[in-house]
XYZ file of C-alpha atoms in Angstrom:
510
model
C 10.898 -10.029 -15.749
C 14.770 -10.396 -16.583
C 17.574 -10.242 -14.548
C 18.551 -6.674 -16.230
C 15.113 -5.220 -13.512
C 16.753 -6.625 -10.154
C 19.684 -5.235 -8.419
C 22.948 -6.657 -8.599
C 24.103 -8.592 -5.485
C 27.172 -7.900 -3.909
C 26.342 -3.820 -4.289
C 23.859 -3.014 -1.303
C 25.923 -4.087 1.736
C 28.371 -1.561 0.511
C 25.887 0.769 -0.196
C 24.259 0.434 3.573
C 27.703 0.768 5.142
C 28.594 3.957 3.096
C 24.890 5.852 3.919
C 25.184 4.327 7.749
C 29.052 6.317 7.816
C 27.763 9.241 6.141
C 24.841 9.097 8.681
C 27.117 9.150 11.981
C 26.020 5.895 13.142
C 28.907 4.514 15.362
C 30.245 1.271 13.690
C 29.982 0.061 17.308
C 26.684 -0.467 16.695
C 27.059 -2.825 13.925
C 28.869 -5.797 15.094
C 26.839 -8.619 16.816
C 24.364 -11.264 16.004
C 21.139 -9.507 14.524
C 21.319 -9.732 11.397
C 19.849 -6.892 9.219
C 19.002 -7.988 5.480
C 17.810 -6.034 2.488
C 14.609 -7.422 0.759
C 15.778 -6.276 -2.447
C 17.935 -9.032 -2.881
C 18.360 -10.610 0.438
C 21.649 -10.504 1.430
C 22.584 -9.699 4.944
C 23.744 -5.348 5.032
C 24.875 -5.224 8.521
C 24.968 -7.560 11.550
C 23.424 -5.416 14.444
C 24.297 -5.831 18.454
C 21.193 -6.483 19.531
C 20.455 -5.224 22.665
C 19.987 -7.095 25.745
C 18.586 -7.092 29.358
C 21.459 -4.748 30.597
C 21.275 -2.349 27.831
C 17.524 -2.085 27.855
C 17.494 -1.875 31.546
C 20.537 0.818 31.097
C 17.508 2.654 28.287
C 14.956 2.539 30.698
C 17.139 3.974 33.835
C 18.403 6.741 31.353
C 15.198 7.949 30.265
C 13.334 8.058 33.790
C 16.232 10.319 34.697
C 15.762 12.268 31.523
C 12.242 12.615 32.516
C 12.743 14.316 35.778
C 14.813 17.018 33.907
C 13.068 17.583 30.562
C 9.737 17.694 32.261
C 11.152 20.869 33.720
C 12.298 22.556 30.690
C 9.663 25.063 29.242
C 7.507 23.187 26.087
C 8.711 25.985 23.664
C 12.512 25.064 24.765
C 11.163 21.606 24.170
C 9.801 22.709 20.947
C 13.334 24.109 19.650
C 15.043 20.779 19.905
C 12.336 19.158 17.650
C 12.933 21.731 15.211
C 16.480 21.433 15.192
C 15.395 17.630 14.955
C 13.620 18.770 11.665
C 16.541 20.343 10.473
C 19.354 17.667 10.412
C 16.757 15.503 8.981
C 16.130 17.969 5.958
C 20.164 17.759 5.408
C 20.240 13.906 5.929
C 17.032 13.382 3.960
C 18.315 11.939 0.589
C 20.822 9.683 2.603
C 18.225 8.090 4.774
C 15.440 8.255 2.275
C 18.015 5.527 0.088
C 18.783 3.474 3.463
C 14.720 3.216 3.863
C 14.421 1.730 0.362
C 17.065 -0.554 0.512
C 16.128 -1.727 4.036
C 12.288 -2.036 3.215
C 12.173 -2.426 0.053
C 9.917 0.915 -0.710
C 10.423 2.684 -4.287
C 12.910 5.934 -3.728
C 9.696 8.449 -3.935
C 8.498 6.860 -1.265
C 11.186 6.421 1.041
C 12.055 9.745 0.205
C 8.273 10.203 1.110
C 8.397 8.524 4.666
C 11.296 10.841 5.767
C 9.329 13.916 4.433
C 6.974 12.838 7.155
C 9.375 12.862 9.654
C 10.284 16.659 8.738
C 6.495 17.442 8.450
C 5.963 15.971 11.892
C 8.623 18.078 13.383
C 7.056 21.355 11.991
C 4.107 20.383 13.619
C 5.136 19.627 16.692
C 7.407 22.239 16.976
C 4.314 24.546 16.484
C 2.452 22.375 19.241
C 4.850 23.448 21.824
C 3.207 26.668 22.157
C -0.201 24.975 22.504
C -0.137 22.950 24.667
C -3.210 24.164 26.216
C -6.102 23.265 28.544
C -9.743 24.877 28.552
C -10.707 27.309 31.632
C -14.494 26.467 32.973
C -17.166 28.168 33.956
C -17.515 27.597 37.746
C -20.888 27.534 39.757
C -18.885 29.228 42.813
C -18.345 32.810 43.363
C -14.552 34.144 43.605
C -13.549 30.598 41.977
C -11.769 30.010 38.397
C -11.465 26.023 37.604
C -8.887 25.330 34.702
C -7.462 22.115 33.321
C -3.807 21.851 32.918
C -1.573 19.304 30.891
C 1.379 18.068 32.374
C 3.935 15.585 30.781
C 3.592 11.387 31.410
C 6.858 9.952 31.467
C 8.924 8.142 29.221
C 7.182 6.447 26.376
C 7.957 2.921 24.675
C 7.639 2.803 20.603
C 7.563 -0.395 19.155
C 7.492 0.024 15.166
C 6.768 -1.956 11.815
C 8.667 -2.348 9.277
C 7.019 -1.320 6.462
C 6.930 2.441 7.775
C 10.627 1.822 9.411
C 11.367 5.485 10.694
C 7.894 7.932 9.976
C 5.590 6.568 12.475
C 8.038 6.487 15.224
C 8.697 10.253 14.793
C 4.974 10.520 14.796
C 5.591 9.801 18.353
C 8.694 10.671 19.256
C 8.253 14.455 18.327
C 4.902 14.986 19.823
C 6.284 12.614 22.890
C 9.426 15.184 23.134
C 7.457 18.715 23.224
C 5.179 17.350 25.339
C 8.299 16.484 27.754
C 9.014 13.082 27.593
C 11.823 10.552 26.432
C 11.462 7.629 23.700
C 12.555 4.145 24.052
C 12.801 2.820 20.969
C 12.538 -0.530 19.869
C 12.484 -0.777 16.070
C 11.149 -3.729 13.855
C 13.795 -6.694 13.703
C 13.645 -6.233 9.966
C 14.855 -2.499 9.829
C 17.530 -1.645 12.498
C 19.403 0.313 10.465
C 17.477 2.803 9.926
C 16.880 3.066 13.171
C 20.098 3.829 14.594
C 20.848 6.089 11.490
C 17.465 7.806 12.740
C 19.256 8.130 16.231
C 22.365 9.321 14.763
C 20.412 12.582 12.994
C 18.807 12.989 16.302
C 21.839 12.822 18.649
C 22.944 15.782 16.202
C 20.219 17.988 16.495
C 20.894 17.398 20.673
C 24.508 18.383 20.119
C 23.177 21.974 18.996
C 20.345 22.089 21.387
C 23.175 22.482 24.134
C 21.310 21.052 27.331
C 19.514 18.132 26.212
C 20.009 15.507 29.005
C 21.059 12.247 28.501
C 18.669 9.581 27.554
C 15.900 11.149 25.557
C 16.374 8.667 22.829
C 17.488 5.517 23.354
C 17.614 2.966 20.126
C 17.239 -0.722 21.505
C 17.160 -3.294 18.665
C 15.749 -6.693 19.224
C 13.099 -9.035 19.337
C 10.240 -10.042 20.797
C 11.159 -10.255 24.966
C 12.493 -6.648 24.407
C 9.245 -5.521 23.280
C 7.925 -7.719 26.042
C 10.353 -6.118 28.776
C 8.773 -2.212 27.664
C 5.220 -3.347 27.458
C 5.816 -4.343 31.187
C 7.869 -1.885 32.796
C 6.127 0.497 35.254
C 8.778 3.128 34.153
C 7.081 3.309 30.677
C 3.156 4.933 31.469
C 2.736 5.070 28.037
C 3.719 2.347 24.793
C 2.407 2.847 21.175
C 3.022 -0.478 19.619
C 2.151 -0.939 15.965
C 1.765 -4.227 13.922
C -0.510 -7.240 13.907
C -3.982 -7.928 15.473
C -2.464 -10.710 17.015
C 0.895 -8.472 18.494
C -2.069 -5.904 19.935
C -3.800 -8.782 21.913
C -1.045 -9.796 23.793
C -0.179 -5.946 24.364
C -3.031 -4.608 25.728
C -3.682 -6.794 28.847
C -0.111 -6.741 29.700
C -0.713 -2.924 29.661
C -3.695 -2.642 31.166
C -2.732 -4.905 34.136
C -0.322 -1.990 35.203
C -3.220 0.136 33.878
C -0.997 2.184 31.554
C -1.395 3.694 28.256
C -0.960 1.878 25.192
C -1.611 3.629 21.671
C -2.422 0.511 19.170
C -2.147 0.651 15.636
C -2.924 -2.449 14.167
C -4.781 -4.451 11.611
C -6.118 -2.943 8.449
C -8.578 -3.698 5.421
C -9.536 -1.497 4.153
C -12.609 -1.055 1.614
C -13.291 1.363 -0.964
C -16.861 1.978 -3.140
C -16.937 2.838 -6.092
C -20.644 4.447 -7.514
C -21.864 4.803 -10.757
C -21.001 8.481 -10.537
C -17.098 8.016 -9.824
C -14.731 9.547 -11.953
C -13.283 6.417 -13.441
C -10.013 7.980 -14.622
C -9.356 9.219 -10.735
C -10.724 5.613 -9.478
C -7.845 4.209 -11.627
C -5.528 6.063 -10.196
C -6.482 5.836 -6.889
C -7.023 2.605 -6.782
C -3.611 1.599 -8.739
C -1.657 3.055 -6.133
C -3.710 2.367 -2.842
C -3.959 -1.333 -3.375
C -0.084 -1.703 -5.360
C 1.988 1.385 -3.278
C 4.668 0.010 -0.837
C 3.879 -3.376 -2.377
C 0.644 -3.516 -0.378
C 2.499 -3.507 2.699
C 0.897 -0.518 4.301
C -1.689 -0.970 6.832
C -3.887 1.498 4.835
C -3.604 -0.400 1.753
C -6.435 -1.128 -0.301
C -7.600 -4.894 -0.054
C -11.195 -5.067 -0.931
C -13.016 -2.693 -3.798
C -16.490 -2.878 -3.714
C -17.945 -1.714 -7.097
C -21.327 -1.284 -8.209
C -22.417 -3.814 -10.775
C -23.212 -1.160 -13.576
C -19.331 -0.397 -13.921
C -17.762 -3.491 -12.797
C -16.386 -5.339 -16.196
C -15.485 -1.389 -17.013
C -13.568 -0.629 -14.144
C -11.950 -4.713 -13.740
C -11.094 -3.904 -17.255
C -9.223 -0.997 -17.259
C -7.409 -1.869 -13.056
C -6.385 -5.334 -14.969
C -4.377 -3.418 -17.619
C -2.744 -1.469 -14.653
C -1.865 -4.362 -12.985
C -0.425 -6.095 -15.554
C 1.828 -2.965 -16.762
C 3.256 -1.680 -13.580
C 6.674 -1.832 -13.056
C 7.833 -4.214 -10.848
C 11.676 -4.587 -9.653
C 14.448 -2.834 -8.362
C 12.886 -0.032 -6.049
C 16.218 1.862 -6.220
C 15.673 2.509 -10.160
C 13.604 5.234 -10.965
C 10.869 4.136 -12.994
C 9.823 1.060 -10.596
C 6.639 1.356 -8.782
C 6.558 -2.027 -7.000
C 9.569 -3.063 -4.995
C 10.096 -6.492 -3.622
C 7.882 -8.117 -0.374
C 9.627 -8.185 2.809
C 10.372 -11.570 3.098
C 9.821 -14.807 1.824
C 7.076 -15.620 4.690
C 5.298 -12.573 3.008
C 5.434 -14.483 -0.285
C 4.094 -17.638 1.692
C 1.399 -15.756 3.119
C 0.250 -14.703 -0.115
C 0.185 -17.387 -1.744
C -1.843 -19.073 0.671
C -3.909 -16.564 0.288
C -4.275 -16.669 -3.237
C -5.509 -20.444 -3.173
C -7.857 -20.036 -0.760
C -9.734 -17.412 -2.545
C -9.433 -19.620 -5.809
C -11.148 -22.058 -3.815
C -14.386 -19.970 -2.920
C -14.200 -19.524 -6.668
C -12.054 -16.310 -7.126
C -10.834 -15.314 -10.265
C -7.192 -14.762 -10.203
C -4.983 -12.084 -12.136
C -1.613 -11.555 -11.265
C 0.069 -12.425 -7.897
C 2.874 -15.171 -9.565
C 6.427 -14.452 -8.278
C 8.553 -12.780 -10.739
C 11.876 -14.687 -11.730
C 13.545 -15.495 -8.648
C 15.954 -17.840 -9.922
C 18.604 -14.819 -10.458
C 17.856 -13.737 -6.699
C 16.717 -16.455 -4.868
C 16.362 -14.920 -0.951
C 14.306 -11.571 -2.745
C 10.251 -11.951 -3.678
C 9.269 -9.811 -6.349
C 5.418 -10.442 -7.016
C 2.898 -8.974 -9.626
C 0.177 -7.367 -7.786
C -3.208 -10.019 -7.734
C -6.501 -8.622 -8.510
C -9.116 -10.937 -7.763
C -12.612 -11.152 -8.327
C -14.423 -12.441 -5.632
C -18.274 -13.776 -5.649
C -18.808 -12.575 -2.129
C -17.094 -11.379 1.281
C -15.295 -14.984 2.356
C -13.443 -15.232 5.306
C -10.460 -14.976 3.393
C -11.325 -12.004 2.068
C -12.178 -10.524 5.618
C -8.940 -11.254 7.110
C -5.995 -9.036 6.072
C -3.245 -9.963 3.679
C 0.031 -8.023 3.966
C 0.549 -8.171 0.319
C -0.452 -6.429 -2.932
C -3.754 -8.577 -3.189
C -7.218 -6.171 -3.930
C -9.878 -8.594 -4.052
C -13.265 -7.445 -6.142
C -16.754 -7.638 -5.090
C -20.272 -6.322 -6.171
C -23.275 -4.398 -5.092
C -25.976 -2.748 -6.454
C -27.364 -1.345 -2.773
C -24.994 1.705 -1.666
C -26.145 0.713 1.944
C -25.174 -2.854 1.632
C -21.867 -1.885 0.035
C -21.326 0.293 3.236
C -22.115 -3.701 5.134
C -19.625 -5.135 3.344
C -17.215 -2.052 3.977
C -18.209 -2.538 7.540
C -18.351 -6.390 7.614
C -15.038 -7.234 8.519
C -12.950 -6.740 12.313
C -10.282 -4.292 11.366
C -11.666 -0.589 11.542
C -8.950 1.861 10.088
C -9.253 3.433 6.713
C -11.837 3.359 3.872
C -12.953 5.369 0.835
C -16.010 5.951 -1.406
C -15.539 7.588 -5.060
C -18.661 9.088 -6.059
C -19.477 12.573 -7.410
C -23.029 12.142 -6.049
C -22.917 14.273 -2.572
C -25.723 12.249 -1.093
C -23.813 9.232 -1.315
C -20.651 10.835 -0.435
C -22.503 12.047 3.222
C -24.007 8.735 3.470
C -20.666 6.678 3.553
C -19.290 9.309 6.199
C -21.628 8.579 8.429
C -22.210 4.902 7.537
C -18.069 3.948 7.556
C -17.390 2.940 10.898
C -13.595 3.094 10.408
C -10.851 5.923 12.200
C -10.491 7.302 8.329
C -13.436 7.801 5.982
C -12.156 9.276 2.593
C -14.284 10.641 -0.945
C -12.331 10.349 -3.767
C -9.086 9.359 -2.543
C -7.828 6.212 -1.852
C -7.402 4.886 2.149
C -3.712 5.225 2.027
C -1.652 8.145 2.341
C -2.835 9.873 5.157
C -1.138 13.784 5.596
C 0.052 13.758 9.530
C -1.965 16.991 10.369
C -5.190 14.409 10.959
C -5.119 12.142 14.393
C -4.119 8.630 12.235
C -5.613 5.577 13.711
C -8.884 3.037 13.723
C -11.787 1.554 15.568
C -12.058 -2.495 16.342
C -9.459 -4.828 16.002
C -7.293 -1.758 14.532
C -6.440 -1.126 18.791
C -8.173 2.153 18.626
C -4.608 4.449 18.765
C -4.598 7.810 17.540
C -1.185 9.267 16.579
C -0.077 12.351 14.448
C -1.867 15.292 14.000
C -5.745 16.668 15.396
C -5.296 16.132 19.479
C -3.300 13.153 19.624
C -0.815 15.231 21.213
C -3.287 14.609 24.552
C -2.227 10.884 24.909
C 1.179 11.747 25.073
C 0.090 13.377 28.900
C -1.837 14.143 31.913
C -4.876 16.385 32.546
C -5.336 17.931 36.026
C -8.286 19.933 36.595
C -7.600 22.633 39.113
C -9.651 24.720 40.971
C -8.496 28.003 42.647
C -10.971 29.850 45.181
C -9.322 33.754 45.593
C -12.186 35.033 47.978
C -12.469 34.445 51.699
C -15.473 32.597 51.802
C -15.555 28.307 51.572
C -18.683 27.540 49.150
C -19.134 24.133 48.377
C -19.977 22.764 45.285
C -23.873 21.697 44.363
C -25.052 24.248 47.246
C -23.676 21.590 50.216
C -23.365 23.135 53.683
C -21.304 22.220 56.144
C -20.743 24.730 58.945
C -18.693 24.097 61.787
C -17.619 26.713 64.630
């Protein structure tokens, strides 16, 4: 790869600065210590203020008061801030899209994909408000109606990734809003700026609203012991947290020691089958941009492709040309498909990775680093394919890197094992035009997303999003995940004059 595919330094910090002013975010916010960098060539855009104890405990005090007000305010009133929410996004979407590449490294169509999200969640939830239902139920006493009824939580905590920067926070933070409740935010260390450009748009669309109280959003960029300090606050009933396996077991006992919510979304690696009946020129595809998209930095990536034995050298054949013809480079040019990794511990990890499975006796294609001498601090990898003589451990655990290891099987129920044989639960796929086999992995997969003919990534946000195991178990998005965001109450309401008791009890008393 030349020097002519990478960015130029000395460009992007500019860049940031002129889509962060164009954005509205104060410049306040952008002297301090934290320094944001761009993994596209890794110079430093923007050194944050990172918040500390007083300004998170300032957040925190803000939104409990928020809560006591919005919680008031009708959910279709609710709903009309969201939308207006949707709105300034739509207007800000090409500037933010460009700040989501160049802070995360994604290709343009995708950034410009992530904030699409954002608007799509807003439409949703804006239609939510008006939904926000509960079942009435049939009652075994006369002159007696029993209902449920959902009422909002309370403030909820977001801690976010940074290889989905601003989307899966507003998968949150919209439902969280309709169903009456503020967002503390604390974004990934490696993507503040979006972030506050996110908060920005937002403290816009509460401009127009008219009566939004203070506090709804708060933006708190930091590390860990802020994360820490929301996981453990008894203001905060409710944190979705997403990241690593490891992040998720220190969460969820700190959470459930105060025995409040926590929505989890973490660890992913996800399978896919492919039968002797797939459509091979789909699989391609499919596979191609599952296991290579977002530089295989999603946690719905593809990582392991279990093919039947029939097709294998076909199918290796024909994903090895792919691999070795992508475009990989400068995510802000239009042709490039695969931007850079986040960071050069992403690069580490993968090559660790990579020699470990060459060990077990993998065969390796792909994965060098492309020519970092012009760009030292940036890691710009060709996707590895490797083909794998069984399910190692290294192979079970997940690599946050464009690595799709390759195994066998000639049993579609052991294939469905090996899809099965690993802790993470979210996302896996079968491609097969064979409907027997298609029902068979549906019920077999024992993931949160079970696709046919389509690769585990990309989920649309009208489906609840989230997995089973070591993936924590959250559900966010579409479906009902609305309900975590609050509280049922079951009421019963007796409008006669008599006192039955329920199950035929008596208990008379003069």
């Amino acid at each position: 790869m030349s020097a002519a595919h990478l960015p130029p330094l000395n460009t992007l910090p500019r860049a940031a600065r002129d889509l962060l002013a164009r954005l509205g975010v104060p410049a306040t916010r952008l002297y301090g210590a934290m320094a944001a960098r761009t993994p596209l060539t890794g110079e430093i855009l923007a050194d944050v203020s990172a918040a500390g104890p007083s300004q998170m405990e300032d957040a925190l005090a803000r939104a409990d008061a928020a809560f006591k007000v919005w919680r008031a305010v009708p959910a279709p009133r609710r709903g009309e801030l969201v939308r207006l929410f949707g709105e300034e996004l739509r207007a800000a979407k090409a500037d933010l899209a460009r700040l989501v590449t160049i802070e995360a490294g994604k290709i343009l169509s995708e950034g410009a994909g992530e904030v699409q999200e954002m608007i799509d969640i807003c439409d949703f939830a804006t239609g939510l408000s008006r939904q926000l239902h509960g079942l009435t139920i049939a009652t075994e006493r006369p002159d007696h109606r029993m209902m449920e009824t959902w009422h909002p939580l309370g403030p909820v905590g977001v801690i976010s990734a940074f290889n989905f920067p601003v989307a899966v926070w507003a998968w949150n933070a919209a439902l969280a809003l309709v169903c009456g409740n503020p967002v503390v935010w604390k974004p990934s260390e490696k993507t503040p700026l979006t972030a506050l450009a996110v908060e920005a748009v937002f403290a816009r669309a509460a401009a127009r609203f008219g009566d939004a109280p203070d506090g709804l959003l708060s933006v708190v960029p930091g590390g860990r012991e802020l994360g820490e300090a929301l996981v453990d606050d008894p203001r905060l009933p409710l944190v979705s947290a997403t990241g690593s396996t490891a992040m998720g077991r220190a969460v969820a006992p700190r959470l459930a020691q105060r025995f409040a919510r926590g929505i989890l979304e973490l660890g992913g690696n996800n399978a896919a089958i492919v039968c002797p009946s797939a459509d091979l020129d789909l699989t391609v595809r499919a596979v191609a941009f599952a296991a290579m998209g977002t530089a295989g930095q999603r946690c719905t990536s593809l990582r392991r492709l279990i093919v039947h034995a029939d097709i294998q050298a076909e199918l290796v054949a024909r994903l090895k040309r792919a691999f070795g013809s992508v475009r990989v480079g400068d995510p802000l040019a239009a042709d490039t498909l695969v931007g850079p990794l986040i960071d050069g511990a992403a690069f580490d990890t993968m090559q660790v990775a990579l020699e470990a499975a060459r060990d077990a006796g993998g065969a390796i294609t792909g994965g060098a680093r492309l020519d970092g001498t012009a760009l030292p601090d940036a890691f710009y990898v060709r996707p590895a394919l490797v083909e794998m003589p069984e399910q190692t451990d290294t192979v079970a655990a997940e690599t946050f890197a464009p690595v799709l290891y390759v195994l066998s099987y000639r049993d579609l129920d052991a294939a469905i094992a090996l899809n099965n044989g690993v802790s993470q639960g979210l996302s896996s796929s079968i491609f097969t035009c064979d409907l027997r086999e298609a029902e068979r992995f549906l019920s077999g997969s024992d993931c949160g997303i079970a696709n046919v003919n389509i690769g585990p990534s990309g989920a649309e946000i009208g489906g609840a999003f989230g997995g089973e195991k070591e993936t924590g178990g959250g559900r966010e998005a579409g479906s009902d995940a609305w309900k975590a965001y609050m509280r049922r109450a079951t009421n019963t309401i007796n409008f006669g004059h008599a006192l039955p008791l329920a199950q035929g009890v008596v208990f008379d008393i003069d």
